[in-house]
Each structure stands twice: as C-alpha cells, then as structure tokens.
Short mmCIF file of C-alpha atoms in Angstrom, two decimals:
data_model
loop_
_atom_site.label_atom_id
_atom_site.label_comp_id
_atom_site.label_asym_id
_atom_site.label_seq_id
_atom_site.Cartn_x
_atom_site.Cartn_y
_atom_site.Cartn_z
CA MET A 287 1.16 -23.14 -185.46
CA ASP A 288 -0.47 -26.19 -187.02
CA GLU A 289 -3.95 -24.93 -187.69
CA ARG A 290 -5.01 -28.61 -188.75
CA LEU A 291 -3.87 -30.02 -185.41
CA LEU A 292 -5.89 -27.17 -183.78
CA ARG A 293 -8.89 -28.04 -185.89
CA SER A 294 -8.69 -31.74 -185.12
CA LEU A 295 -9.02 -30.82 -181.33
CA ILE A 296 -12.33 -29.08 -181.84
CA PRO A 297 -14.84 -31.79 -181.78
CA ASP A 298 -13.44 -33.41 -178.77
CA THR A 299 -13.41 -30.15 -176.86
CA LEU A 300 -17.04 -29.63 -177.78
CA ARG A 301 -17.92 -33.15 -176.55
CA ILE A 302 -16.11 -32.54 -173.40
CA LEU A 303 -18.02 -29.46 -172.66
CA ILE A 304 -21.38 -31.17 -173.44
CA ARG A 305 -20.32 -34.15 -171.14
CA ARG A 306 -19.72 -31.34 -168.42
CA GLY A 307 -23.34 -30.31 -168.76
CA ALA A 308 -23.05 -27.42 -171.27
CA ASP A 309 -25.98 -27.41 -173.82
CA PHE A 310 -24.82 -27.95 -177.46
CA ALA A 311 -25.53 -24.33 -178.68
CA SER A 312 -23.75 -22.61 -175.89
CA ALA A 313 -20.93 -25.15 -175.87
CA GLU A 314 -20.41 -24.71 -179.57
CA ASP A 315 -20.30 -20.90 -179.28
CA ALA A 316 -17.78 -21.18 -176.36
CA VAL A 317 -15.57 -23.64 -178.45
CA GLN A 318 -15.53 -21.17 -181.31
CA GLU A 319 -14.55 -18.32 -179.29
CA ALA A 320 -11.67 -20.45 -177.78
CA LEU A 321 -10.64 -21.36 -181.33
CA LEU A 322 -10.61 -17.71 -182.31
CA LEU A 323 -8.48 -16.94 -179.43
CA ALA A 324 -6.17 -19.86 -180.08
CA LEU A 325 -5.69 -18.64 -183.73
CA HIS A 326 -4.90 -15.18 -182.47
CA ARG A 327 -2.60 -16.19 -179.64
CA TRP A 328 -0.96 -19.50 -180.39
CA PRO A 329 1.44 -18.12 -183.07
CA LYS A 330 3.13 -16.09 -180.58
CA ASP A 331 2.51 -18.03 -177.38
CA PRO A 332 1.95 -21.64 -178.12
CA PRO A 333 0.51 -23.51 -175.07
CA ARG A 334 2.30 -26.55 -173.70
CA ASP A 335 -0.89 -28.54 -173.56
CA ALA A 336 -2.99 -27.48 -176.66
CA LYS A 337 -5.91 -29.52 -175.67
CA GLY A 338 -6.08 -28.71 -171.98
CA TRP A 339 -5.78 -25.03 -173.17
CA LEU A 340 -8.71 -25.30 -175.48
CA ILE A 341 -10.85 -27.17 -173.06
CA SER A 342 -10.33 -24.83 -170.08
CA THR A 343 -10.58 -21.71 -172.22
CA ALA A 344 -13.81 -22.83 -173.80
CA TRP A 345 -15.19 -24.07 -170.50
CA HIS A 346 -14.55 -20.63 -168.85
CA ARG A 347 -16.04 -18.83 -172.02
CA PHE A 348 -19.14 -21.16 -171.40
CA LEU A 349 -19.23 -20.19 -167.77
CA ASP A 350 -18.84 -16.44 -168.52
CA ALA A 351 -21.73 -16.66 -171.03
CA ALA A 352 -23.97 -18.60 -168.63
CA ARG A 353 -23.26 -16.05 -165.83
CA SER A 354 -24.20 -13.26 -168.05
CA GLU A 355 -27.60 -15.03 -168.62
CA GLN A 356 -28.26 -15.22 -164.97
CA ALA A 357 -30.85 -12.31 -165.22
CA ARG A 358 -33.00 -14.54 -167.49
CA ARG A 359 -32.09 -17.99 -166.13
CA ARG A 360 -30.30 -19.13 -163.23
CA ARG A 361 -27.14 -20.98 -164.03
CA GLU A 362 -28.22 -24.02 -161.81
CA GLU A 363 -31.31 -24.49 -163.84
CA LEU A 364 -29.46 -24.15 -167.00
CA VAL A 365 -27.09 -27.07 -166.03
CA LEU A 366 -29.82 -29.16 -164.47
CA ALA A 367 -32.14 -28.86 -167.50
CA GLU A 368 -29.52 -30.86 -169.36
CA PRO A 369 -29.54 -34.56 -169.18
CA PRO A 370 -26.72 -35.95 -166.95
CA PRO A 371 -23.72 -37.41 -168.75
CA GLY A 372 -24.55 -40.82 -169.74
CA PRO A 373 -22.33 -43.85 -169.92
CA ALA A 374 -21.65 -43.47 -173.58
CA SER A 375 -18.30 -43.70 -174.82
CA GLY A 376 -16.16 -40.97 -176.34
CA LYS A 377 -16.48 -42.76 -179.72
CA ASP A 378 -20.39 -42.73 -179.51
CA ASP A 379 -20.26 -39.15 -178.44
CA SER A 380 -18.28 -38.14 -181.46
CA LEU A 381 -20.41 -40.09 -183.87
CA GLN A 382 -23.45 -38.26 -181.96
CA LEU A 383 -21.83 -34.93 -182.76
CA TYR A 384 -21.66 -35.69 -186.57
CA LEU A 385 -25.18 -36.91 -186.60
CA LEU A 386 -26.38 -33.85 -184.75
CA CYS A 387 -24.72 -31.43 -187.13
CA ALA A 388 -26.26 -33.08 -190.10
CA HIS A 389 -29.62 -33.77 -188.43
CA PRO A 390 -32.45 -34.24 -190.93
CA VAL A 391 -34.37 -31.02 -189.44
CA LEU A 392 -31.57 -29.01 -190.71
CA THR A 393 -31.54 -27.56 -194.42
CA GLN A 394 -28.49 -28.99 -196.19
CA SER A 395 -26.75 -25.61 -196.27
CA SER A 396 -27.22 -25.14 -192.49
CA ALA A 397 -25.99 -28.94 -191.90
CA VAL A 398 -22.88 -27.98 -194.11
CA ALA A 399 -21.98 -24.90 -192.08
CA LEU A 400 -22.69 -26.48 -188.79
CA THR A 401 -20.65 -29.51 -189.59
CA LEU A 402 -17.78 -27.51 -190.62
CA ARG A 403 -17.77 -25.43 -187.69
CA ALA A 404 -18.63 -27.85 -184.89
CA VAL A 405 -16.83 -30.90 -186.32
CA GLY A 406 -14.46 -29.34 -188.74
CA GLY A 407 -13.23 -26.59 -186.32
CA LEU A 408 -13.40 -23.98 -189.07
CA THR A 409 -14.07 -20.46 -187.98
CA THR A 410 -17.35 -18.69 -189.25
CA ALA A 411 -15.17 -16.23 -191.34
CA GLN A 412 -13.47 -19.27 -193.20
CA ILE A 413 -16.81 -21.06 -193.79
CA ALA A 414 -18.21 -17.74 -195.11
CA GLU A 415 -15.25 -17.20 -197.28
CA ALA A 416 -15.53 -20.83 -198.78
CA TYR A 417 -19.18 -20.37 -199.64
CA MET A 418 -18.90 -16.71 -200.81
CA VAL A 419 -21.36 -15.18 -198.41
CA PRO A 420 -20.82 -12.36 -195.93
CA GLU A 421 -19.62 -13.56 -192.55
CA SER A 422 -22.67 -12.14 -190.84
CA THR A 423 -24.89 -14.17 -193.10
CA MET A 424 -23.00 -17.40 -192.28
CA ALA A 425 -23.08 -16.62 -188.52
CA GLN A 426 -26.79 -16.05 -188.65
CA ARG A 427 -27.19 -19.55 -190.62
CA ILE A 428 -25.28 -21.36 -187.98
CA SER A 429 -27.07 -19.87 -184.96
CA ARG A 430 -30.51 -20.52 -186.63
CA ALA A 431 -29.49 -24.01 -187.20
CA LYS A 432 -28.58 -24.41 -183.52
CA ARG A 433 -31.86 -22.92 -182.59
CA LYS A 434 -33.58 -25.23 -184.75
CA LEU A 435 -31.64 -28.17 -183.26
CA ALA A 436 -32.51 -27.10 -179.67
CA GLU A 437 -36.26 -27.08 -180.71
CA ALA A 438 -36.13 -30.54 -182.20
CA HIS A 439 -35.33 -32.11 -178.79
CA PHE A 440 -33.90 -34.99 -180.57
CA THR A 441 -36.88 -37.18 -180.44
CA GLU A 442 -35.91 -38.36 -184.02
CA PRO A 443 -32.35 -39.68 -184.23
CA GLY A 444 -29.75 -38.43 -186.63
CA ASP A 445 -29.28 -40.42 -189.76
CA LEU A 446 -25.88 -41.61 -191.05
CA SER A 447 -26.91 -41.09 -194.55
CA THR A 448 -27.51 -37.48 -194.16
CA VAL A 449 -23.98 -37.24 -192.61
CA LEU A 450 -22.49 -38.77 -195.67
CA ARG A 451 -24.52 -36.54 -197.95
CA VAL A 452 -23.26 -33.47 -196.06
CA LEU A 453 -19.67 -34.64 -196.11
CA TYR A 454 -20.10 -35.33 -199.86
CA LEU A 455 -21.60 -31.80 -200.59
CA ILE A 456 -18.56 -30.35 -198.84
CA PHE A 457 -16.12 -32.31 -200.93
CA ASN A 458 -17.99 -31.23 -204.16
CA GLU A 459 -17.76 -27.58 -203.23
CA GLY A 460 -13.96 -27.77 -204.11
CA TYR A 461 -11.47 -25.32 -203.22
CA SER A 462 -12.00 -21.71 -204.12
CA GLY A 463 -10.67 -19.80 -201.12
CA GLU A 464 -8.28 -20.01 -198.30
CA VAL A 465 -9.86 -23.21 -196.98
CA ASP A 466 -9.36 -26.48 -198.92
CA LEU A 467 -13.01 -27.94 -198.51
CA VAL A 468 -11.86 -31.09 -200.54
CA ALA A 469 -9.11 -31.92 -197.98
CA GLU A 470 -11.41 -31.03 -195.17
CA ALA A 471 -14.28 -33.32 -196.26
CA ILE A 472 -11.54 -36.12 -196.69
CA ARG A 473 -10.36 -35.44 -193.15
CA LEU A 474 -13.84 -35.64 -191.80
CA ALA A 475 -14.69 -38.62 -193.73
CA ARG A 476 -11.51 -40.34 -192.43
CA GLU A 477 -12.47 -39.33 -188.75
CA LEU A 478 -15.93 -40.78 -189.44
CA THR A 479 -14.50 -44.21 -190.60
CA LYS A 480 -12.97 -44.48 -187.13
CA LEU A 481 -16.23 -44.11 -185.49
CA SER A 482 -18.39 -46.16 -187.88
CA ASP A 483 -17.96 -49.73 -189.59
CA HIS A 484 -20.82 -48.91 -192.00
CA PRO A 485 -19.66 -49.87 -195.44
CA GLU A 486 -20.94 -46.81 -197.02
CA VAL A 487 -18.92 -44.55 -194.72
CA HIS A 488 -15.87 -46.30 -195.96
CA GLY A 489 -17.34 -46.24 -199.53
CA LEU A 490 -17.59 -42.56 -199.29
CA LEU A 491 -13.91 -42.13 -198.13
CA ALA A 492 -12.95 -44.37 -200.92
CA LEU A 493 -14.70 -42.35 -203.45
CA MET A 494 -13.34 -39.04 -202.26
CA LEU A 495 -9.71 -40.41 -202.27
CA LEU A 496 -10.20 -41.88 -205.82
CA THR A 497 -11.67 -38.58 -206.99
CA GLU A 498 -9.03 -36.58 -205.40
CA ALA A 499 -6.18 -38.66 -206.77
CA ARG A 500 -7.02 -37.26 -210.11
CA ARG A 501 -7.15 -33.64 -209.12
CA PRO A 502 -3.50 -32.81 -210.24
CA ALA A 503 -4.48 -33.71 -213.76
CA ARG A 504 -7.97 -32.16 -213.83
CA THR A 505 -7.09 -28.73 -214.25
CA ALA A 506 -4.42 -26.87 -216.44
CA GLU A 507 -2.40 -24.18 -214.85
CA ASP A 508 -4.60 -21.44 -216.18
CA GLY A 509 -7.62 -23.12 -214.49
CA ARG A 510 -8.79 -24.78 -217.54
CA LEU A 511 -10.83 -28.18 -217.00
CA ILE A 512 -9.12 -31.27 -218.62
CA SER A 513 -11.48 -33.99 -219.52
CA LEU A 514 -10.84 -37.49 -218.17
CA ALA A 515 -9.75 -38.81 -221.56
CA GLU A 516 -7.25 -35.97 -222.08
CA GLN A 517 -5.69 -36.03 -218.58
CA ASP A 518 -2.05 -36.75 -218.13
CA ARG A 519 -2.50 -40.02 -216.04
CA SER A 520 1.12 -39.98 -214.77
CA LEU A 521 -0.12 -37.01 -212.65
CA TRP A 522 -2.77 -39.22 -210.77
CA SER A 523 -1.69 -39.79 -207.23
CA THR A 524 -0.93 -43.65 -207.00
CA THR A 525 -0.86 -43.49 -203.25
CA ARG A 526 -4.32 -42.01 -203.12
CA ILE A 527 -5.63 -44.53 -205.59
CA ALA A 528 -3.99 -47.42 -203.70
CA GLU A 529 -5.45 -46.21 -200.45
CA GLY A 530 -8.90 -45.71 -202.03
CA VAL A 531 -8.83 -49.11 -203.53
CA ASN A 532 -7.74 -50.72 -200.35
CA ILE A 533 -10.64 -49.10 -198.46
CA LEU A 534 -13.24 -49.80 -201.12
CA GLN A 535 -12.23 -53.67 -201.20
CA ARG A 536 -12.77 -53.90 -197.40
CA ALA A 537 -16.11 -52.14 -197.66
CA LEU A 538 -17.32 -54.32 -200.33
CA ALA A 539 -16.29 -57.38 -198.43
CA GLN A 540 -18.97 -56.64 -196.04
CA ASP A 541 -21.49 -57.46 -198.66
CA SER A 542 -23.76 -54.56 -198.34
CA LEU A 543 -23.78 -52.46 -201.28
CA GLY A 544 -24.67 -48.75 -201.39
CA GLU A 545 -24.42 -45.76 -203.69
CA PHE A 546 -21.16 -44.35 -202.46
CA GLN A 547 -19.51 -47.94 -202.75
CA ALA A 548 -20.80 -48.16 -206.40
CA GLN A 549 -19.54 -44.80 -207.25
CA ALA A 550 -16.14 -45.42 -205.70
CA ALA A 551 -15.93 -48.89 -207.67
CA ILE A 552 -16.52 -46.80 -211.03
CA ALA A 553 -13.82 -44.21 -209.91
CA ALA A 554 -11.57 -47.31 -209.18
CA LEU A 555 -12.23 -48.79 -212.65
CA HIS A 556 -11.27 -45.34 -214.25
CA ALA A 557 -8.10 -45.05 -212.00
CA ASP A 558 -7.10 -48.66 -212.98
CA ALA A 559 -6.68 -47.63 -216.77
CA GLN A 560 -3.40 -46.65 -217.67
CA ALA A 561 -4.69 -45.04 -220.99
CA PRO A 562 -8.42 -43.93 -221.83
CA GLU A 563 -8.50 -47.00 -224.31
CA GLU A 564 -7.67 -49.39 -221.59
CA THR A 565 -10.85 -48.38 -219.81
CA ASP A 566 -12.95 -51.46 -218.79
CA TRP A 567 -16.43 -49.85 -219.82
CA GLU A 568 -18.12 -53.13 -219.65
CA GLN A 569 -17.47 -53.23 -215.98
CA ILE A 570 -18.16 -49.59 -215.40
CA LEU A 571 -21.53 -50.26 -217.17
CA GLN A 572 -22.33 -52.97 -214.61
CA TRP A 573 -21.57 -50.64 -211.76
CA TYR A 574 -23.90 -47.99 -213.29
CA ASP A 575 -26.51 -50.66 -213.33
CA GLU A 576 -25.92 -51.34 -209.83
CA LEU A 577 -25.91 -47.59 -208.88
CA VAL A 578 -29.19 -47.05 -210.72
CA SER A 579 -30.79 -49.99 -209.02
CA GLN A 580 -29.57 -48.50 -205.54
CA THR A 581 -30.67 -45.02 -206.13
CA GLU A 582 -32.92 -44.64 -209.19
CA SER A 583 -30.99 -41.37 -209.70
CA PRO A 584 -31.58 -39.64 -213.03
CA ILE A 585 -28.07 -38.31 -212.88
CA ALA A 586 -26.84 -42.01 -212.49
CA LYS A 587 -28.97 -42.98 -215.55
CA LEU A 588 -27.40 -40.23 -217.64
CA ASN A 589 -23.92 -41.33 -216.75
CA ARG A 590 -24.94 -44.84 -217.45
CA ALA A 591 -25.98 -43.81 -221.07
CA VAL A 592 -22.55 -42.48 -221.55
CA ALA A 593 -20.92 -45.61 -220.31
CA LEU A 594 -23.13 -47.59 -222.47
CA GLY A 595 -22.21 -45.51 -225.40
CA HIS A 596 -18.50 -46.65 -224.68
CA ALA A 597 -19.23 -50.20 -223.75
CA HIS A 598 -21.49 -51.00 -226.70
CA ASP A 599 -21.73 -48.28 -229.42
CA PRO A 600 -22.60 -44.44 -229.17
CA ALA A 601 -25.92 -45.22 -230.84
CA SER A 602 -26.98 -47.29 -228.04
CA GLY A 603 -25.91 -44.58 -225.57
CA LEU A 604 -27.83 -41.93 -227.55
CA ALA A 605 -30.92 -44.18 -227.46
CA ALA A 606 -30.56 -44.50 -223.60
CA LEU A 607 -30.03 -40.87 -223.31
CA ALA A 608 -33.38 -40.18 -225.40
CA GLN A 609 -35.18 -42.04 -222.64
CA LEU A 610 -34.19 -39.49 -220.07
CA ASP A 611 -35.67 -36.09 -219.22
CA ALA A 612 -33.81 -33.65 -221.55
CA SER A 613 -33.85 -30.95 -218.75
CA LEU A 614 -31.54 -32.92 -216.65
CA PRO A 615 -28.38 -31.25 -215.77
CA ARG A 616 -25.44 -32.09 -218.26
CA HIS A 617 -28.05 -33.86 -220.49
CA THR A 618 -27.10 -31.68 -223.64
CA ALA A 619 -23.37 -32.10 -222.77
CA ALA A 620 -23.67 -35.83 -222.63
CA SER A 621 -25.65 -35.86 -225.94
CA ALA A 622 -22.75 -33.70 -227.50
CA TYR A 623 -20.37 -36.24 -226.21
CA LEU A 624 -22.06 -39.21 -227.51
CA HIS A 625 -22.57 -37.41 -230.90
CA GLU A 626 -18.73 -36.79 -231.14
CA LEU A 627 -18.11 -40.41 -230.27
CA ASN A 628 -20.46 -41.23 -233.15
CA GLY A 629 -18.47 -39.11 -235.55
CA ASP A 630 -21.29 -36.56 -235.98
CA PHE A 631 -19.01 -33.53 -235.37
CA ALA A 632 -21.38 -30.78 -236.71
CA THR A 633 -24.30 -31.91 -234.27
CA ALA A 634 -21.72 -32.35 -231.60
CA SER A 635 -20.36 -28.90 -231.90
CA ARG A 636 -23.85 -27.31 -231.86
CA LEU A 637 -24.92 -29.32 -228.82
CA TYR A 638 -21.66 -28.32 -227.08
CA SER A 639 -22.43 -24.85 -227.65
CA LEU A 640 -25.82 -25.22 -226.38
CA ALA A 641 -24.62 -27.14 -223.34
CA ALA A 642 -22.27 -24.21 -222.60
CA GLN A 643 -25.38 -21.93 -222.15
CA LYS A 644 -26.88 -24.38 -219.72
CA ALA A 645 -23.79 -25.07 -217.69
CA SER A 646 -23.96 -24.13 -214.05
CA ASN A 647 -20.52 -22.86 -213.38
CA LEU A 648 -17.93 -21.08 -215.37
CA PRO A 649 -15.03 -23.51 -215.63
CA GLU A 650 -17.56 -25.92 -217.16
CA ARG A 651 -19.01 -23.30 -219.37
CA HIS A 652 -15.66 -22.53 -220.70
CA HIS A 653 -14.78 -26.23 -221.28
CA LEU A 654 -17.78 -26.66 -223.18
CA ILE A 655 -17.26 -23.71 -225.27
CA ARG A 656 -13.80 -24.96 -226.15
CA GLN A 657 -15.20 -28.30 -227.09
CA ALA A 658 -17.73 -26.46 -229.41
CA ALA A 659 -14.84 -24.36 -230.76
CA ARG A 660 -12.50 -27.51 -231.39
CA LEU A 661 -15.29 -29.23 -233.50
CA SER A 662 -16.76 -26.20 -235.29
CA GLY A 663 -16.52 -26.33 -238.92
CA THR A 664 -18.01 -24.26 -241.57
CA ASP A 665 -21.56 -25.27 -240.90
CA ALA A 666 -21.36 -24.70 -237.13
CA ASN A 667 -23.45 -21.66 -236.24
CA GLY A 668 -24.21 -21.99 -232.38
CA PRO A 669 -26.14 -19.27 -230.91
CA TRP A 670 -23.48 -18.22 -228.37
CA PRO A 671 -23.08 -14.45 -228.17
CA GLY A 672 -19.94 -12.89 -229.11
CA SER A 673 -18.78 -12.56 -225.56
CA GLY A 674 -17.53 -14.52 -222.87
CA GLU A 675 -18.37 -14.18 -219.18
CA MET B 205 -13.96 6.91 -204.13
CA ALA B 206 -16.90 6.10 -206.22
CA LYS B 207 -18.47 2.61 -206.82
CA TYR B 208 -19.55 1.69 -210.29
CA LEU B 209 -21.34 -1.35 -211.81
CA LEU B 210 -20.05 -2.75 -215.04
CA LEU B 211 -22.67 -4.67 -216.86
CA LYS B 212 -22.02 -7.04 -219.61
CA HIS B 213 -24.94 -8.29 -221.81
CA TYR B 214 -25.79 -11.46 -223.65
CA ARG B 215 -27.86 -9.31 -225.85
CA GLY B 216 -29.48 -5.90 -225.86
CA ALA B 217 -26.19 -3.93 -226.07
CA PRO B 218 -25.23 -2.50 -229.42
CA ASP B 219 -23.29 -4.92 -231.70
CA PRO B 220 -19.52 -5.12 -230.90
CA VAL B 221 -17.02 -4.59 -233.75
CA ASN B 222 -15.59 -8.07 -233.64
CA SER B 223 -18.78 -10.09 -233.33
CA THR B 224 -17.99 -13.61 -234.41
CA PRO B 225 -19.76 -15.89 -231.99
CA MET B 226 -17.35 -17.41 -229.15
CA ASP B 227 -18.10 -21.09 -230.31
CA GLN B 228 -16.57 -20.25 -233.87
CA TRP B 229 -13.33 -19.07 -232.29
CA THR B 230 -10.40 -21.40 -232.08
CA PRO B 231 -9.89 -23.09 -228.74
CA ASP B 232 -6.81 -21.21 -228.28
CA GLU B 233 -8.69 -17.95 -228.79
CA VAL B 234 -11.00 -18.95 -226.06
CA THR B 235 -8.58 -19.62 -223.64
CA THR B 236 -6.82 -16.30 -224.55
CA HIS B 237 -10.17 -14.46 -223.92
CA ILE B 238 -10.68 -16.09 -220.69
CA GLN B 239 -7.21 -15.47 -219.36
CA TYR B 240 -7.47 -11.78 -220.30
CA MET B 241 -10.69 -11.54 -218.15
CA ASN B 242 -9.16 -13.30 -215.23
CA GLU B 243 -6.03 -11.09 -215.28
CA PHE B 244 -8.18 -8.07 -215.51
CA ALA B 245 -9.83 -8.93 -212.33
CA ASP B 246 -6.75 -9.93 -210.67
CA ARG B 247 -5.11 -6.53 -211.61
CA LEU B 248 -8.09 -4.70 -209.88
CA LYS B 249 -7.67 -6.70 -206.88
CA GLU B 250 -4.08 -5.85 -206.67
CA THR B 251 -4.89 -2.10 -207.13
CA GLY B 252 -7.59 -2.35 -204.58
CA GLU B 253 -10.36 -1.37 -206.99
CA PHE B 254 -12.25 -4.57 -207.30
CA VAL B 255 -15.31 -5.21 -205.17
CA ASP B 256 -17.29 -8.13 -206.70
CA GLY B 257 -17.91 -9.89 -209.98
CA GLN B 258 -20.30 -12.72 -211.06
CA ALA B 259 -21.51 -14.34 -214.15
CA LEU B 260 -25.26 -14.98 -214.76
CA ALA B 261 -26.75 -17.83 -216.62
CA PRO B 262 -28.66 -16.92 -219.63
CA GLU B 263 -31.91 -18.38 -218.59
CA GLY B 264 -34.24 -16.78 -215.88
CA GLU B 265 -37.96 -15.76 -215.32
CA TRP B 266 -39.85 -13.02 -214.13
CA VAL B 267 -41.72 -13.43 -210.76
CA ARG B 268 -44.32 -11.42 -208.86
CA TYR B 269 -46.32 -11.54 -205.89
CA ASP B 270 -49.99 -12.79 -206.44
CA GLY B 271 -51.81 -11.85 -203.31
CA PRO B 272 -52.08 -13.69 -199.92
CA GLY B 273 -52.16 -17.47 -199.95
CA SER B 274 -51.27 -17.76 -203.67
CA PRO B 275 -47.82 -18.83 -204.86
CA PRO B 276 -45.91 -16.15 -206.68
CA VAL B 277 -46.61 -15.85 -210.37
CA THR B 278 -43.81 -16.73 -212.79
CA ASP B 279 -43.38 -15.79 -216.39
CA GLY B 280 -40.46 -17.08 -218.65
CA PRO B 281 -38.34 -17.95 -220.20
CA PHE B 282 -37.39 -14.53 -221.35
CA PRO B 283 -38.38 -13.47 -224.82
CA GLU B 284 -35.52 -13.18 -227.46
CA THR B 285 -36.05 -9.55 -227.54
CA LYS B 286 -35.16 -9.03 -224.00
CA ASP B 287 -32.14 -7.11 -222.75
CA LEU B 288 -30.21 -9.84 -221.06
CA ILE B 289 -27.29 -9.31 -218.57
CA ALA B 290 -24.56 -11.82 -218.58
CA GLY B 291 -22.71 -10.67 -215.74
CA TRP B 292 -21.39 -7.80 -213.63
CA MET B 293 -18.29 -6.37 -211.97
CA VAL B 294 -18.49 -3.82 -209.09
CA ILE B 295 -15.33 -1.59 -208.81
CA ASP B 296 -14.58 1.09 -206.38
CA VAL B 297 -12.55 3.80 -208.22
CA GLU B 298 -11.37 7.52 -207.76
CA ASN B 299 -13.60 9.00 -210.25
CA ARG B 300 -15.80 8.40 -213.48
CA GLN B 301 -12.64 8.82 -215.66
CA ARG B 302 -11.05 5.95 -214.13
CA ALA B 303 -14.18 3.80 -214.32
CA VAL B 304 -14.43 4.56 -218.02
CA GLU B 305 -10.73 3.78 -218.47
CA LEU B 306 -11.24 0.40 -216.87
CA ALA B 307 -14.49 -0.43 -218.77
CA GLY B 308 -12.38 0.36 -221.92
CA GLU B 309 -9.84 -2.05 -221.05
CA LEU B 310 -12.28 -4.80 -220.34
CA SER B 311 -14.00 -4.20 -223.63
CA ALA B 312 -10.73 -4.82 -225.41
CA ALA B 313 -10.66 -8.48 -224.36
CA PRO B 314 -9.62 -10.48 -227.35
CA GLY B 315 -12.03 -12.43 -229.55
CA ALA B 316 -11.82 -14.04 -232.86
CA GLY B 317 -8.52 -13.78 -234.41
CA GLY B 318 -7.18 -12.52 -231.23
CA ARG B 319 -8.45 -9.27 -232.04
CA PRO B 320 -10.22 -7.10 -229.38
CA ILE B 321 -14.03 -7.42 -229.34
CA HIS B 322 -14.78 -3.83 -228.82
CA GLU B 323 -17.80 -5.04 -226.76
CA TRP B 324 -20.15 -2.24 -225.41
CA LEU B 325 -20.42 -2.32 -221.59
CA GLU B 326 -22.70 -0.52 -219.64
CA LEU B 327 -21.28 1.54 -216.76
CA ARG B 328 -23.63 2.73 -214.04
CA PRO B 329 -22.59 4.68 -210.94
CA PHE B 330 -24.03 3.41 -207.65
CA LEU B 331 -26.19 5.99 -205.56
CA SER B 332 -24.06 6.40 -202.56
CA GLN B 333 -25.03 6.73 -198.92
CA ALA B 334 -25.65 10.33 -197.75
CA PRO B 335 -22.44 11.75 -196.24
CA GLU B 336 -22.54 12.67 -192.58
CA THR B 337 -21.71 16.32 -193.37
CA ALA B 338 -24.71 17.01 -195.82
CA GLU B 339 -27.30 18.24 -193.37
#
C-alpha cells in the first residue's frame, strides 16, 4: 500500500465532508477514523477507488457519530447550523484548510499537530511518536485545538505567514522516528505552492529543498554532525539544489522580498560553492543584511556576524557579535567559531566547551565537545564534567 | 519485572576513576564514548529492557508557588555545590541483580585514553503499583 498516496487524499476528503455540511471538528475525526481503517484494511484488501472509499467511509463515520449525538442535539440542527456550501473553488477550500489548522488562535504546538493530522494525513500515533509524547497527550492536544477553533468562529481570518511558520517548524523537527517530518514538511509546502502564488510560499519551499539537499552530507553514519565546511559536497543532491534555485528565482522575480526568500538565497549561495573557500561570503553578507532588515531577528544578526567574519575578517565578526545579547542561542558557539577563524585556538576551545554545556540538543552538544577536544592544547581546561550524556 | 531509574550526575556523585574532563579527550575518544552509550541503549531495546532515557541540560532553577495572584517564585541558577542530574535511563528488568549488572556496564563507558570511566551511577528502584492480590 502506498501510504503517501493515502495521506495525500486526506485533505481532499476532509474538504468534501465539510462541503457536505459537516463541521470541521467532527469531519476531521471521521476522516482520521477512515484513515486508520484504511491503514488496517488496504494492505490486504485494496479498494478499486481509493478516494471514493475514503470519502464514503469517512462520511458514514461522520453520520454515525452525528446520530449517536442525537440525544443532545438533533442531527438536522447540527447540519443546519453549518453555513451552506459556498461557491468557493476546491483550491480555495484547500487553502482554507491550511489557514484553519495554523490559525493564530492556536498555540504553535497545536497548530503543528493539527496541520500534520488534518492536512498531512498522519495518524495521531505517528505524530505522537515523532514528537516523543504519549499518544493520549497528542490526541488531547488535537481535540483541544479543534475546540478552540470552534469557539473562535473564524471572525479573524487565518494568516498565511503562520502557515509558513508552522511548516517551517515541522521541517526543523527533523526525522527521529518512523515518520520523516522533513519530507512531510516539503510535501505540504509543495502542495501549498499549488494553492498560493505568494512569493514567500515559494521561498519557503526553495529554502527547504536547498537545506534538504545537504542532508546526506550533514551527518556521519554514526549520527555525528558534520559542519558545513567539512561536508563532502559531492553528496549534496544536485537535483534538489537545481529545483530549489529554480523556485527561488521565480519567487525573487515577483519582487516582493521576505525572510524565507532571503534565507533560501543564502542557502543557494552555499550550495553554489564547490568548495568552502569558493563561498561568496560577500553576497551572503548582503543577504543577511536583507534578512536583518526584514525580520530584525537577533538570530539573523548572530548569523550575520559569522558571515561578516568570513566576508571581512574574524575581528569584525567578533565586534558585531559583541553588540548582541550573549544569552542568545548559539552565541557562545559563534564566538568560539570566530575565535578559531582568528587563530586563537585556546579561547576557541574553551568557548566550544562552554557552548557544549549550553547546547539545546545532544548531537549539537557532542559536535561542540568534539570541536573543543580538537582544539584543546595543554592550556585548555574547560569546565566539562568527566562524563558524556 | 522491576523498574529502575539510572541517574547520571554532572556533579554530586563520587569522583570517577578516569576523571579527565571530556573536552580534553581526543575527538575520537569522544566519538567512541558516544557510540558506546548509543549501543548500550540499543542493546536494551533489543532485550526488551529499555523504557526511556533523556539527557538534561546543566542549567535550571528552583520554582515554587507564591500564593494566589502572584507569579511563581524562581531561584537560580543552581549553586556550584548542588547535586546536578545529567540524565536518566529507565529500565525494566528481572531483578535488582540485573539492574546492577546493567548500571555497571554503563559505568564502563570509555573515556580518556579509551579506558573505562568507572563513573558512579545512581540506581533507584521505582515504587510499583499495589498488586491486585495484596488485600
């Protein structure tokens, strides 16, 4: 059974149930039940018409649930209470689904979960596994999110920028479990580009593809992180890079810059260098300037300081870094890196060791410890305790 | 079966035998150590004895309720003298003997010079649910 094909049918099925008058929350539950049934049955007994099967199964589930609620509410009222199906096209409906699941009234973790389930077609169990929480916790998070949406009555419309942020969050969660969230985020972003011409939607997809292109080179077989400068660039996916660059160029041609396009442009410049020393740091720096002006994000400023350290000299990078709040994530790591560029290995080693203690995830911590170890001489005496994780 | 919590400390545990700080190992020694830890967890997954394991960041703070309407009081960072947990692993094993055996294996993780660290690990039995039969 092609699980990806099945998943791709989920948002359409949901859309059709809503068009038939089902409310979003009940329709979403019914579609999830149909999905679970399909995962169970299709391997042995594949339907002739997958989509037709899903729609009719989900619709019957919805009707069953609605009937069992008759004691509290008569079904007719339930259906009448919903707005009649409007003239909106399927494309608009699909976009609405994205906007709804990433609605600004939801917390980011709820929006992520709901998007993965209602648009991504993942099961609650899969989402729970990917985010390493119990399934009951994830189920509860999703049903609370749906209740919150029902209360919001959608007086305020959804916001495309929150959709993009949610997809980017999913992308950055990576791939720890059975479900590859990177691939899932790319798939959803790709679907979204079919629904919206907004250049930032295309910028986000380009950024994802250009980042994903480097994935085979980013970790060693034992899970060790490999820094950009040390990666085997022949492992980068030229197909993904070409596609990402192509999408980015079309987005930039619309002449309406945004943060995802700027980040994608930086990724594209890195991808363009056959060797680390061929990197066009001057242009990268210009894009960071652009990114900083777009977002005022302190993280962008931090990365800009590193780019400045390459484009001009490490001392300028360190000076720019000194202007920023030292409690920023990766501030110490960036400082260690620039000190190493500057040839001050003892300071770099000490700072890498300190950065390891501040790292927010294990692969990064291990990477930073290795960097400290690599540079540690006789005078390095970092405060790291005599044990690993 | 009995559940045990294996606690690893940043500080507060007695000194290990091989106490060279990790950032003074060679990068290969770091890699070997991490590999050992991963393989240990993988092995327990295969034997059906692994329940959960997480690493904790060294920074943290104390928090307590400060009465109605007030935000909770926080106090931190921890003083240098504080016993500081670095991570935990929960195992579900046949008996105490097996738990001790596994903790011993984990403590043998290689450190500087590729020699075992002999790190002290804290082993704590879970208080289990009351059995149905114990009226």
